[in-house]
CSV table of C-alpha atoms in Angstrom, one decimal:
chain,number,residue,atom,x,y,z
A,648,UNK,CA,-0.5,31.9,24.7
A,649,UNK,CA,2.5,29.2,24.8
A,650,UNK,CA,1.9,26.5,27.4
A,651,UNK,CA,4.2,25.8,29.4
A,652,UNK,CA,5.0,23.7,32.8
A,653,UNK,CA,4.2,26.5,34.9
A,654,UNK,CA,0.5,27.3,33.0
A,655,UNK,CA,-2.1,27.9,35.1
A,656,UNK,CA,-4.4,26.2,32.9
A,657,UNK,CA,-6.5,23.3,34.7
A,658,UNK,CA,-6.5,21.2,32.1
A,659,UNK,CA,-3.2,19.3,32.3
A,660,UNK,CA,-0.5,20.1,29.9
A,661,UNK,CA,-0.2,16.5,28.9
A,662,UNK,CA,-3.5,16.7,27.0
A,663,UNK,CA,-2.0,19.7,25.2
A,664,UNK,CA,0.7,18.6,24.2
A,665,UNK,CA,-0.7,15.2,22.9
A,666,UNK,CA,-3.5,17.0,21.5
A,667,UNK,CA,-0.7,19.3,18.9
A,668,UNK,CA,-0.2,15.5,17.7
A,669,UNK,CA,-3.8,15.0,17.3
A,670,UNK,CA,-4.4,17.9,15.3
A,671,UNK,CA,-1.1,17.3,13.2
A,672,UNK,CA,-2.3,13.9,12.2
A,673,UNK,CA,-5.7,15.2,10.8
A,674,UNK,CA,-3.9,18.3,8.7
A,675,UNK,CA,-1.0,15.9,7.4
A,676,UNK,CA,-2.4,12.7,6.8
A,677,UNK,CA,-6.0,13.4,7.1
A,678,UNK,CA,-6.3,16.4,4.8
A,679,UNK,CA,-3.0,16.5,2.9
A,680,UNK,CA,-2.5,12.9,2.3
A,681,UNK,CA,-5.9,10.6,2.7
A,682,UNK,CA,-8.2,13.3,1.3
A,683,UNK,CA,-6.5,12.6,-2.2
A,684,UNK,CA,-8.7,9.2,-1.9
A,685,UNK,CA,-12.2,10.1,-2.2
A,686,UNK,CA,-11.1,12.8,-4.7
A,687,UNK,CA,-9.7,10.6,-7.3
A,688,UNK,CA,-13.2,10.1,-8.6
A,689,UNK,CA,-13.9,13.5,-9.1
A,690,UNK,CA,-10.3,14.4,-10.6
A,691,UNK,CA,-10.5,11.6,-13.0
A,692,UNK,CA,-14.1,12.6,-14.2
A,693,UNK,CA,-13.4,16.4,-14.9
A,694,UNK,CA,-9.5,16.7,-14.9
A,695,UNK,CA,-9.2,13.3,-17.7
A,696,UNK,CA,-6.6,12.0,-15.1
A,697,UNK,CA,-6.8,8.5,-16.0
A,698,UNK,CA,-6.4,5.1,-14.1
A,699,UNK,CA,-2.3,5.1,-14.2
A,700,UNK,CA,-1.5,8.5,-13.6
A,701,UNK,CA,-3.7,8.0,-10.2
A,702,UNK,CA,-1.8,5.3,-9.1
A,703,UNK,CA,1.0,7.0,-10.1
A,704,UNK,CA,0.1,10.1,-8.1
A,705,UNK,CA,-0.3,7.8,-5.2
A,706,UNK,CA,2.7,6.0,-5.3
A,707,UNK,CA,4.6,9.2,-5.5
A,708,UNK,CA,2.9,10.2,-2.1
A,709,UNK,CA,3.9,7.1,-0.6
A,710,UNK,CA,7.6,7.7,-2.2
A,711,UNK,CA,7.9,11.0,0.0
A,712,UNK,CA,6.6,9.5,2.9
A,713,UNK,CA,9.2,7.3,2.7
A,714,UNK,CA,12.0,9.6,1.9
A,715,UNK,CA,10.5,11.5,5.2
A,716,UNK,CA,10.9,8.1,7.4
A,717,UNK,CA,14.5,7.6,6.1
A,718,UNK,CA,15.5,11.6,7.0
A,719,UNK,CA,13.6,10.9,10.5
A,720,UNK,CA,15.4,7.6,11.5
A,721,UNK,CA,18.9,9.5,10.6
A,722,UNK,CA,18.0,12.6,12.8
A,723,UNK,CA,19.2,13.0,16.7
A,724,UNK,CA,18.9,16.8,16.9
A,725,UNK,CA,15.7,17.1,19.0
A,726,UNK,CA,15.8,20.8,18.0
A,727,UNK,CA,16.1,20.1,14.5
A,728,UNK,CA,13.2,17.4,14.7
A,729,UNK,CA,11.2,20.2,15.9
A,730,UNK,CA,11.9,22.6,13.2
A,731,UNK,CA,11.4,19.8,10.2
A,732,UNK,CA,7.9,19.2,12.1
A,733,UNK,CA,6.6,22.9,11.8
A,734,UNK,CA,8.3,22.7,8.4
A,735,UNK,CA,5.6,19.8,7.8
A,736,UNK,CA,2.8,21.3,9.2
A,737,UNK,CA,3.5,24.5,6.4
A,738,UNK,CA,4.6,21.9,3.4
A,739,UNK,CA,0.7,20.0,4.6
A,740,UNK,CA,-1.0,23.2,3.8
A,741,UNK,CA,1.2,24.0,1.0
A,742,UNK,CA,0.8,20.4,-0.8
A,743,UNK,CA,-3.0,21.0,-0.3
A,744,UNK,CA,-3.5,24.2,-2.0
A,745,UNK,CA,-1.2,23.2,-4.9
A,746,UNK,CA,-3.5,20.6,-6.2
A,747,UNK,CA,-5.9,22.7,-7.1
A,748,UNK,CA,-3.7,25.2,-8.8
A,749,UNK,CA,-2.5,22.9,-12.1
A,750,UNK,CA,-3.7,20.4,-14.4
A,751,UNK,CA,0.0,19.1,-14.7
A,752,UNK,CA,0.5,15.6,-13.9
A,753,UNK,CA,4.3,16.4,-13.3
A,754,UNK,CA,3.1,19.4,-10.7
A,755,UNK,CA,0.6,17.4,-9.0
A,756,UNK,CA,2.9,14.6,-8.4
A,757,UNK,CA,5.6,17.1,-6.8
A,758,UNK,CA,2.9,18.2,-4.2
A,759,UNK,CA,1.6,14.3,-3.6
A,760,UNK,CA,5.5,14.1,-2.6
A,761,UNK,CA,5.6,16.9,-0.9
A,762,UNK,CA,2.6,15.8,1.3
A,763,UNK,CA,3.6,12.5,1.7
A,764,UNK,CA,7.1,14.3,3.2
A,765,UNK,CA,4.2,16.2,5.5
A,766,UNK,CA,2.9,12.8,6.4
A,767,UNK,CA,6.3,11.6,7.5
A,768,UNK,CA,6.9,14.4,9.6
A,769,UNK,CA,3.1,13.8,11.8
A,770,UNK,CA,4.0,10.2,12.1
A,771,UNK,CA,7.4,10.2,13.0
A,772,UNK,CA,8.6,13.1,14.1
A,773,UNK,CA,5.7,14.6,16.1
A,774,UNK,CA,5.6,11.0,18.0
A,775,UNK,CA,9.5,11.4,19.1
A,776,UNK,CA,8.7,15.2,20.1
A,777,UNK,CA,5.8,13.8,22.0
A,778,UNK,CA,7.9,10.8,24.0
A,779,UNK,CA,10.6,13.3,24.5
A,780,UNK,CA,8.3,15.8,26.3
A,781,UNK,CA,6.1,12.6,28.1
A,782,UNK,CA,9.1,10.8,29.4
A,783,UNK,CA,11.0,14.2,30.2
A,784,UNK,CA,8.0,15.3,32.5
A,785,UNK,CA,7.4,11.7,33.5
A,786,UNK,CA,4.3,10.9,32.0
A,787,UNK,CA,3.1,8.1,30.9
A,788,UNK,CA,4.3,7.1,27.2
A,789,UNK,CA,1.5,6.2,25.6
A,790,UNK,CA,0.3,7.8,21.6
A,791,UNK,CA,-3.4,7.1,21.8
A,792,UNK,CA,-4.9,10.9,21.5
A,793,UNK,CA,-2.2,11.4,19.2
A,794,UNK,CA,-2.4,8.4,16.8
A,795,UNK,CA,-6.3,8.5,17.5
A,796,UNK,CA,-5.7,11.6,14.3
A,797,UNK,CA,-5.0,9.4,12.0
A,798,UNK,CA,-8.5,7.7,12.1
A,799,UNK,CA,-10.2,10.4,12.5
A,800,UNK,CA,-8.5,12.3,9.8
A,801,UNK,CA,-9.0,9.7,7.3
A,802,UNK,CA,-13.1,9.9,8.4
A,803,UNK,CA,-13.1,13.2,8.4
A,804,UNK,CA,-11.5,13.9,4.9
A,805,UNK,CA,-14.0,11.0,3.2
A,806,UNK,CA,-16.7,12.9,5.2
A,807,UNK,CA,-15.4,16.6,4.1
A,808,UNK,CA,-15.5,15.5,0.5
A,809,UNK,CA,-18.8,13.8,0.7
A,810,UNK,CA,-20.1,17.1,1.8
A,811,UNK,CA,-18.8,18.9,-0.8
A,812,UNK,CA,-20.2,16.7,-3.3
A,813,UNK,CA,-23.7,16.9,-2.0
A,814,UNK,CA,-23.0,20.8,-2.9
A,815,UNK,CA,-21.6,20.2,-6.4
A,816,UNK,CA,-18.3,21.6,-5.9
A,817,UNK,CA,-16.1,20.7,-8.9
A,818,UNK,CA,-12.4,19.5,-7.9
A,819,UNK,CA,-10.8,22.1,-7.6
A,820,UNK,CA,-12.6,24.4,-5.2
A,821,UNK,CA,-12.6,21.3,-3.1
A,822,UNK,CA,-8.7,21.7,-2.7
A,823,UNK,CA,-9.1,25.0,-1.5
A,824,UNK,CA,-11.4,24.7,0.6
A,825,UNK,CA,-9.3,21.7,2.3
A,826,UNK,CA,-6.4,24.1,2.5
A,827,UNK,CA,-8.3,26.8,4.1
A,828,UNK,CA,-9.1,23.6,6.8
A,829,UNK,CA,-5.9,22.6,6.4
A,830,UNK,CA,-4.7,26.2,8.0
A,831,UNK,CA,-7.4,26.0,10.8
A,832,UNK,CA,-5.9,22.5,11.8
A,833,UNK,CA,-2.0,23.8,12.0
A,834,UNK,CA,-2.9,26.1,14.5
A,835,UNK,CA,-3.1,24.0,17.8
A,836,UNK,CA,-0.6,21.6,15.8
A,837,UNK,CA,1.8,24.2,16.1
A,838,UNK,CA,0.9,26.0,19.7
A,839,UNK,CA,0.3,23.3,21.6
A,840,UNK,CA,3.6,21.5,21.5
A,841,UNK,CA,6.2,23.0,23.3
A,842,UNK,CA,9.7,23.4,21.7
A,843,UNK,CA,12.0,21.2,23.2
A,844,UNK,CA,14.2,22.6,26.0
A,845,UNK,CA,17.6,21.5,26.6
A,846,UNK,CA,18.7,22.7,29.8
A,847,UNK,CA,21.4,21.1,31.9
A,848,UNK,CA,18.6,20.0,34.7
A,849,UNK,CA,16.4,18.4,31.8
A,850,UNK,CA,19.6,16.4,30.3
A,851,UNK,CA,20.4,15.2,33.1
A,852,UNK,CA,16.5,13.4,33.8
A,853,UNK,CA,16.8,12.2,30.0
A,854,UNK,CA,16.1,8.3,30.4
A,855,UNK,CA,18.8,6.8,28.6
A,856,UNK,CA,18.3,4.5,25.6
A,857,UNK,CA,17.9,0.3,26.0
A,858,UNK,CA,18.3,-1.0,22.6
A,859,UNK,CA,17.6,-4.3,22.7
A,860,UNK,CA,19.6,-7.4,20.8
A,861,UNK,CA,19.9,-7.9,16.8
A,862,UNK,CA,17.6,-10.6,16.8
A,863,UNK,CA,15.2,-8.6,18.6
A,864,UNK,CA,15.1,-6.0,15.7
A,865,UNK,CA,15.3,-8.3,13.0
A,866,UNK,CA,12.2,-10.2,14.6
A,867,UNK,CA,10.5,-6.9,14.9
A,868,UNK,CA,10.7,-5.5,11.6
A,869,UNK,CA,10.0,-9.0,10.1
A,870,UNK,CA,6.8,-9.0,12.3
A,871,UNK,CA,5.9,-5.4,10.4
A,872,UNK,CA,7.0,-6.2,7.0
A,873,UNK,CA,3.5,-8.1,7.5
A,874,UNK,CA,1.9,-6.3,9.2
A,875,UNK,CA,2.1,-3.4,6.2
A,876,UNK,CA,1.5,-5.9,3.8
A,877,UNK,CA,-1.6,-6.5,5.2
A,878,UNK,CA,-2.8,-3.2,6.0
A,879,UNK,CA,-2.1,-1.7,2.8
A,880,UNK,CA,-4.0,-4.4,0.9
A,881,UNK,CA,-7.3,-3.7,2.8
A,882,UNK,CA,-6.4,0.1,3.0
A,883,UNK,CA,-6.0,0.4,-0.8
A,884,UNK,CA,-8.2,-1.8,-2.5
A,885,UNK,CA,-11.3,-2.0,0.1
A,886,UNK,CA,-13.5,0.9,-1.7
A,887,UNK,CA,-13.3,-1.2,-4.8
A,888,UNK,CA,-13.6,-4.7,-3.8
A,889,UNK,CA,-16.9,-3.0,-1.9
A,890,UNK,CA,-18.3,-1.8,-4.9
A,891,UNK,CA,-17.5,-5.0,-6.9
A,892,UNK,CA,-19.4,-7.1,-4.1
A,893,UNK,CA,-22.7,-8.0,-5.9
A,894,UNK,CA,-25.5,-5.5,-4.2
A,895,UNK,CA,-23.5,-3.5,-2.5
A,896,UNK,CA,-22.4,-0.7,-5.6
A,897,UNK,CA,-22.1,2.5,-3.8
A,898,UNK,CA,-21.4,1.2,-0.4
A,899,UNK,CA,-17.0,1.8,-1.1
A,900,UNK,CA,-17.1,5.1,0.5
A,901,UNK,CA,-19.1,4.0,3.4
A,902,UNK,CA,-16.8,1.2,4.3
A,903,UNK,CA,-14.1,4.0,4.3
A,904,UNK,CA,-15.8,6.4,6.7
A,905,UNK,CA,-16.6,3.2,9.0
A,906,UNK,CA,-12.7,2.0,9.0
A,907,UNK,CA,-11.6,5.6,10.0
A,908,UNK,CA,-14.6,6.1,12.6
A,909,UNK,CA,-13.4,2.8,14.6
A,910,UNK,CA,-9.7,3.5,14.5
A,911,UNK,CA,-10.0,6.8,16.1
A,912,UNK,CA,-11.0,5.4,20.0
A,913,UNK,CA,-9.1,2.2,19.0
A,914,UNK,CA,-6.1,3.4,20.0
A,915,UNK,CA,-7.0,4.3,23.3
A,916,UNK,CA,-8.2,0.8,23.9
A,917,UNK,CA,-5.0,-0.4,22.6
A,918,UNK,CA,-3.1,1.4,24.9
A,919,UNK,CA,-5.6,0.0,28.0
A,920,UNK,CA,-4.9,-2.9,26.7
A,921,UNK,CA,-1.3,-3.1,26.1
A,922,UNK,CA,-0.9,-1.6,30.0
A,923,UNK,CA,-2.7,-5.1,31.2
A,924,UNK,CA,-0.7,-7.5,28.5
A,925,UNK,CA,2.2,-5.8,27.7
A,926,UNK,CA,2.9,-4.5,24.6
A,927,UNK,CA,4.2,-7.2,22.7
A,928,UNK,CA,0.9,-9.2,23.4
A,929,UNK,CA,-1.3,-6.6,22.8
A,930,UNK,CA,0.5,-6.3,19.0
A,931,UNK,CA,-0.3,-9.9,18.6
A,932,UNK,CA,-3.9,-9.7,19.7
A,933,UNK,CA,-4.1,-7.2,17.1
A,934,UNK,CA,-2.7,-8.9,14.3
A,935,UNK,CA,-4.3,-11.5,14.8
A,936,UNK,CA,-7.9,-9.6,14.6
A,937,UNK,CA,-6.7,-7.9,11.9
A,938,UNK,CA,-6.2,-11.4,9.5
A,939,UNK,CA,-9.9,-12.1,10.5
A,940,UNK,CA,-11.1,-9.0,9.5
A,941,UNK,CA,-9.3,-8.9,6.2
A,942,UNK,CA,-11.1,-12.3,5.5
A,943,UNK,CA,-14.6,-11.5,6.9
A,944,UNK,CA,-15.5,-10.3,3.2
A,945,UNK,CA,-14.5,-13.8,1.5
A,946,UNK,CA,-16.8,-16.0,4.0
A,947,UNK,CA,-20.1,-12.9,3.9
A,948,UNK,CA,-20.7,-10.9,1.4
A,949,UNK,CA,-23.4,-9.2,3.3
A,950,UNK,CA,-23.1,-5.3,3.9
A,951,UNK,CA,-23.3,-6.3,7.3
A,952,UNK,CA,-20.4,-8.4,7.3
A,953,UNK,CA,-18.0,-6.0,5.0
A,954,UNK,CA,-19.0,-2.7,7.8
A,955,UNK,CA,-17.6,-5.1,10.3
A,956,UNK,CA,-14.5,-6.2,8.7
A,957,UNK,CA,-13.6,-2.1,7.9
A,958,UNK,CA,-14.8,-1.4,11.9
A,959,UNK,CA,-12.7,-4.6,13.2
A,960,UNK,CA,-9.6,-3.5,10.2
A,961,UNK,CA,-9.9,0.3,11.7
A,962,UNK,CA,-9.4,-0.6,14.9
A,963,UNK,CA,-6.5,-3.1,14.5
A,964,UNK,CA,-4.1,-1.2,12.0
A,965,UNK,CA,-3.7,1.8,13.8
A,966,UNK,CA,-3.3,0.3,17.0
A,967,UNK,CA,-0.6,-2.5,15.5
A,968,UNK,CA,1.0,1.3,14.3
A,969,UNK,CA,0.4,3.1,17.9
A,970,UNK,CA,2.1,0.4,19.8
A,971,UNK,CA,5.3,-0.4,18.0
A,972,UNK,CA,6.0,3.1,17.7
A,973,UNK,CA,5.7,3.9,21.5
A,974,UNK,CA,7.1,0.5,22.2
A,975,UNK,CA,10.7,2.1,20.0
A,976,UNK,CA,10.2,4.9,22.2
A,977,UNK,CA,10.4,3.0,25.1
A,978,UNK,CA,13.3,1.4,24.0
A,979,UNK,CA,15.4,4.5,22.6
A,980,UNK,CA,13.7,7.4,24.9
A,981,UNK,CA,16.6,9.1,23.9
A,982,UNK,CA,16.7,9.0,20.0
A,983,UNK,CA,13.2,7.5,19.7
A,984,UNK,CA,12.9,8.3,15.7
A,985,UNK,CA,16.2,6.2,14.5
A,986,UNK,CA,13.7,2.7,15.6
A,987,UNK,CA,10.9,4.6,14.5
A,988,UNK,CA,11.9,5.6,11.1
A,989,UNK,CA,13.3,1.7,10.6
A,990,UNK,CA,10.5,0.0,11.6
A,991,UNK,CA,8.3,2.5,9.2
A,992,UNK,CA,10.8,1.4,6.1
A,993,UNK,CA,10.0,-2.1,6.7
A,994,UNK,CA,6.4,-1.6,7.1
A,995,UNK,CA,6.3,0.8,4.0
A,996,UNK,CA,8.7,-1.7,2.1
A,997,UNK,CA,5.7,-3.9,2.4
A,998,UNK,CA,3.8,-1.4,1.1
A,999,UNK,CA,5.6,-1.2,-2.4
A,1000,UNK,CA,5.3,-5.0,-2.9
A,1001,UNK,CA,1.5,-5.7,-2.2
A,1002,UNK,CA,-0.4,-3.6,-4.1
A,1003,UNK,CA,1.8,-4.2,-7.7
A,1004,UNK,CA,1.7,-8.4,-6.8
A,1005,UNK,CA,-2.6,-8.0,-5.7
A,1006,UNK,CA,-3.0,-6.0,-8.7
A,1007,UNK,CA,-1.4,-8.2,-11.0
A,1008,UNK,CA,-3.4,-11.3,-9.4
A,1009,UNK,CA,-6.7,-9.8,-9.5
A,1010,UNK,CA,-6.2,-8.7,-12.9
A,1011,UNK,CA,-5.3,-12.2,-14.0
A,1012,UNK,CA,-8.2,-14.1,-12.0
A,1013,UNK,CA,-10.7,-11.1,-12.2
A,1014,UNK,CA,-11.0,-11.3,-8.3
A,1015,UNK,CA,-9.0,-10.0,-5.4
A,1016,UNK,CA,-9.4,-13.6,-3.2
A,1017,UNK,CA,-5.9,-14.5,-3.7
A,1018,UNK,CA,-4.9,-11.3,-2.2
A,1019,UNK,CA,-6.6,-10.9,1.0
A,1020,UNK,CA,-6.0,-14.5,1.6
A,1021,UNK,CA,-1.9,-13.7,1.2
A,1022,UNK,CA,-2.5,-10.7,3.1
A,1023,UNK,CA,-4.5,-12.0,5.8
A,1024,UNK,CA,-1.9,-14.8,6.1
A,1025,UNK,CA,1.0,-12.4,6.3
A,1026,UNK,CA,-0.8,-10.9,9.1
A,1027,UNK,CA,-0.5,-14.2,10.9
A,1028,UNK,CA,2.8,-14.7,10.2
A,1029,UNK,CA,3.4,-11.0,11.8
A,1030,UNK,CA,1.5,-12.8,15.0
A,1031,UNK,CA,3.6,-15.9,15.2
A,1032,UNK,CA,6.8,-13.7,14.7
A,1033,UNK,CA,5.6,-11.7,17.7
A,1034,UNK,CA,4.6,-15.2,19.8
A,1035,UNK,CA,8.3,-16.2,19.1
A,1036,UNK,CA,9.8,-13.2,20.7
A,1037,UNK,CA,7.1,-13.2,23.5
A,1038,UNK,CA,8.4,-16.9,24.4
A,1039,UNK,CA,12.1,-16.7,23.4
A,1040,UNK,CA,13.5,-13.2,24.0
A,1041,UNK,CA,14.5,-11.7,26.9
A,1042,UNK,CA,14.2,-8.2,26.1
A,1043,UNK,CA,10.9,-8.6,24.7
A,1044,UNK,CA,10.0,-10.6,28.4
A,1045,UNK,CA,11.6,-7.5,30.1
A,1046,UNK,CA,9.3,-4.9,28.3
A,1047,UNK,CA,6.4,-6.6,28.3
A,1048,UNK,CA,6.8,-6.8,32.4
A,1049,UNK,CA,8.0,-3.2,32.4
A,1050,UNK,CA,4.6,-2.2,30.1
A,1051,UNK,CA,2.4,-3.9,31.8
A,1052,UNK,CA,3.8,-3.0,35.5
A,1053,UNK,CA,3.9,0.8,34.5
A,1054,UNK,CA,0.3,1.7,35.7
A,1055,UNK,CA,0.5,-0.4,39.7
């Protein structure tokens, strides 16, 4: 049954409706782009899929996901937005199944494109669906249940592979059986949020946009570029600098499951947080946790110490991603991907840049110190460029007050 306003369903169609995002973000980035992580292993041992054609794979996937950011920012058709996200959903469980039907390098990079396209499509596209139904209904405009997917999704997938290694399934049969998952998971993705209706009476309650100034943006996306450099330093190389940390071999996979367990309810405190503080604050509280916790493995090498700094990196990325995404929608209600879809290039232009310069640091020093102390510091820099704007800019002042007044 299709929900609708009128449902007599006691469970409010808000948690539907950001429920479909929930379950988008666990098929498109949990199983169709983050399960590719723990499988590399596996792939490399019985496919011969050697160290540069896995990188390569994965930088292909992070190409599509960024061809899917720069289609989403140039979009303003909600109807068409909500066509290219069922599209996703199918390319998600399409991109899955192909990887386990070649050996081709050149085929299995198509499909890492194709589900990094998927990815785009969950992040971007299903959060402007979502605004555009929560502000049209005048509901709250918070992501949490749906961005709480993405951490979830990448502990599920790590704990979904584990499972099937325990049962000595070879790489390929894991692939299918993550599509057959992947098809379970597009079901209340695609049900549960309603297509967009645009009927004279719901035009005319469409907030209209308030972009704020040039300086504003430039700020912002400054303030991200760092933020992405810092989360895809932790985010790539943590499984490795784990199992490189003397006595903790065979811990990597662990420190994974524990960075995707803690960013799933993280965003919900995020959001409770940002309703007392105001966005831009709670962005800078976040960032600011987040360089600590990319340094807590330099100053303890203890497996105590590296769980905490993947539990206290878990819970700061996502949310530094949940709030500047609804914070764009707030600002451009009306066209909330075109902010979106910028501020995901800067943050996935950050994203090209520090894994090729960590890589080329740790292989000349043997260690990856000089890394996470650039990307930790980057972080902070993303937290003073935030304080800036928090003490100089008026629209920033203005939607902080607005944020934080939205729950009296």
């Amino acid at each position: 049954m299709t929900l609708n306003a009128t449902t007599t369903n006691p469970i409010p169609q808000r948690f539907f409706v950001l429920l479909a995002g929930f379950f988008s973000q666990l098929l498109c980035l949990g199983v169709a782009r983050f399960a590719y992580t723990p499988l590399l292993p596996l792939m490399q041992q019985q496919t011969g899929l050697d160290d540069a054609g896995g990188g390569y794979l994965a930088a292909v996937n992070y190409l599509g996901y960024m061809a899917g950011a720069l289609l989403a920012s140039n979009l303003s058709s909600v109807t068409l937005k909500d066509t290219l996200y069922r599209l996703g959903l199918v390319l998600a469980v399409l991109s899955t199944i192909g990887m386990a039907l070649t050996e081709n390098v050149y085929l299995w990079s198509f499909w890492r494109f194709v589900a990094g396209l998927s990815s785009a499509g969950s992040m971007l596209l299903a959060s402007a669906l979502i605004l555009h139904w929560l502000l049209n209904h005048k509901q709250r405009a918070e992501l949490g249940i749906h961005f709480a997917g993405l951490g979830f999704g990448i502990a599920l997938a790590a704990l979904l592979v584990e499972f099937m290694l325990q049962a000595q399934f070879d790489w390929r049969t894991q692939w299918q059986y993550l599509a057959v998952f992947g098809v379970l998971l597009a079901i209340p993705a695609w049900r549960w949020l309603p297509k967009p209706v645009m009927s004279a009476s719901s035009m005319q309650t469409t907030i209209a946009d308030a972009p704020p100034g040039k300086r504003f943006i430039r700020l912002m996306l400054a303030s991200y570029f760092c933020a992405g450099y810092g989360y895809v330093i932790s985010a790539t190389f943590i499984v490795t600098i784990v199992e490189r940390m003397p006595g903790l071999a065979g811990s990597g996979n662990l420190s994974f499951i524990v960075l995707g367990l803690a960013a799933t309810p993280a965003v919900l405190l995020w959001d409770l947080i940002a309703r007392k503080t105001g966005y831009l604050k709670a962005v800078m509280l976040a960032l600011l946790a987040q360089s600590v916790a990319i340094l807590l493995p330099l100053w303890c090498s203890s497996l105590t110490a590296v769980l905490l700094s993947a539990a206290l990196f878990g819970a700061t990325f996502v949310g530094v991603v949940s709030l500047v995404l609804t914070m764009a929608g707030r600002l451009y209600p009306g066209k909330p991907a075109r902010l979106m879809g910028k501020m995901t290039l800067a943050y996935g232009s950050a994203q090209v840049l520090a894994p090729a310069l960590t890589g080329y640091l740790a292989s000349r020093t043997g260690y990856y110190d000089i890394g996470l102390y650039l990307a930790s510091a980057f972080v902070a820099l993303g937290a003073v460029l935030i304080a800036v704007l928090i003490v100089t800019d008026q629209t920033a002042q203005q939607l902080d007050a607005l944020s934080a007044a939205a729950v009296k």
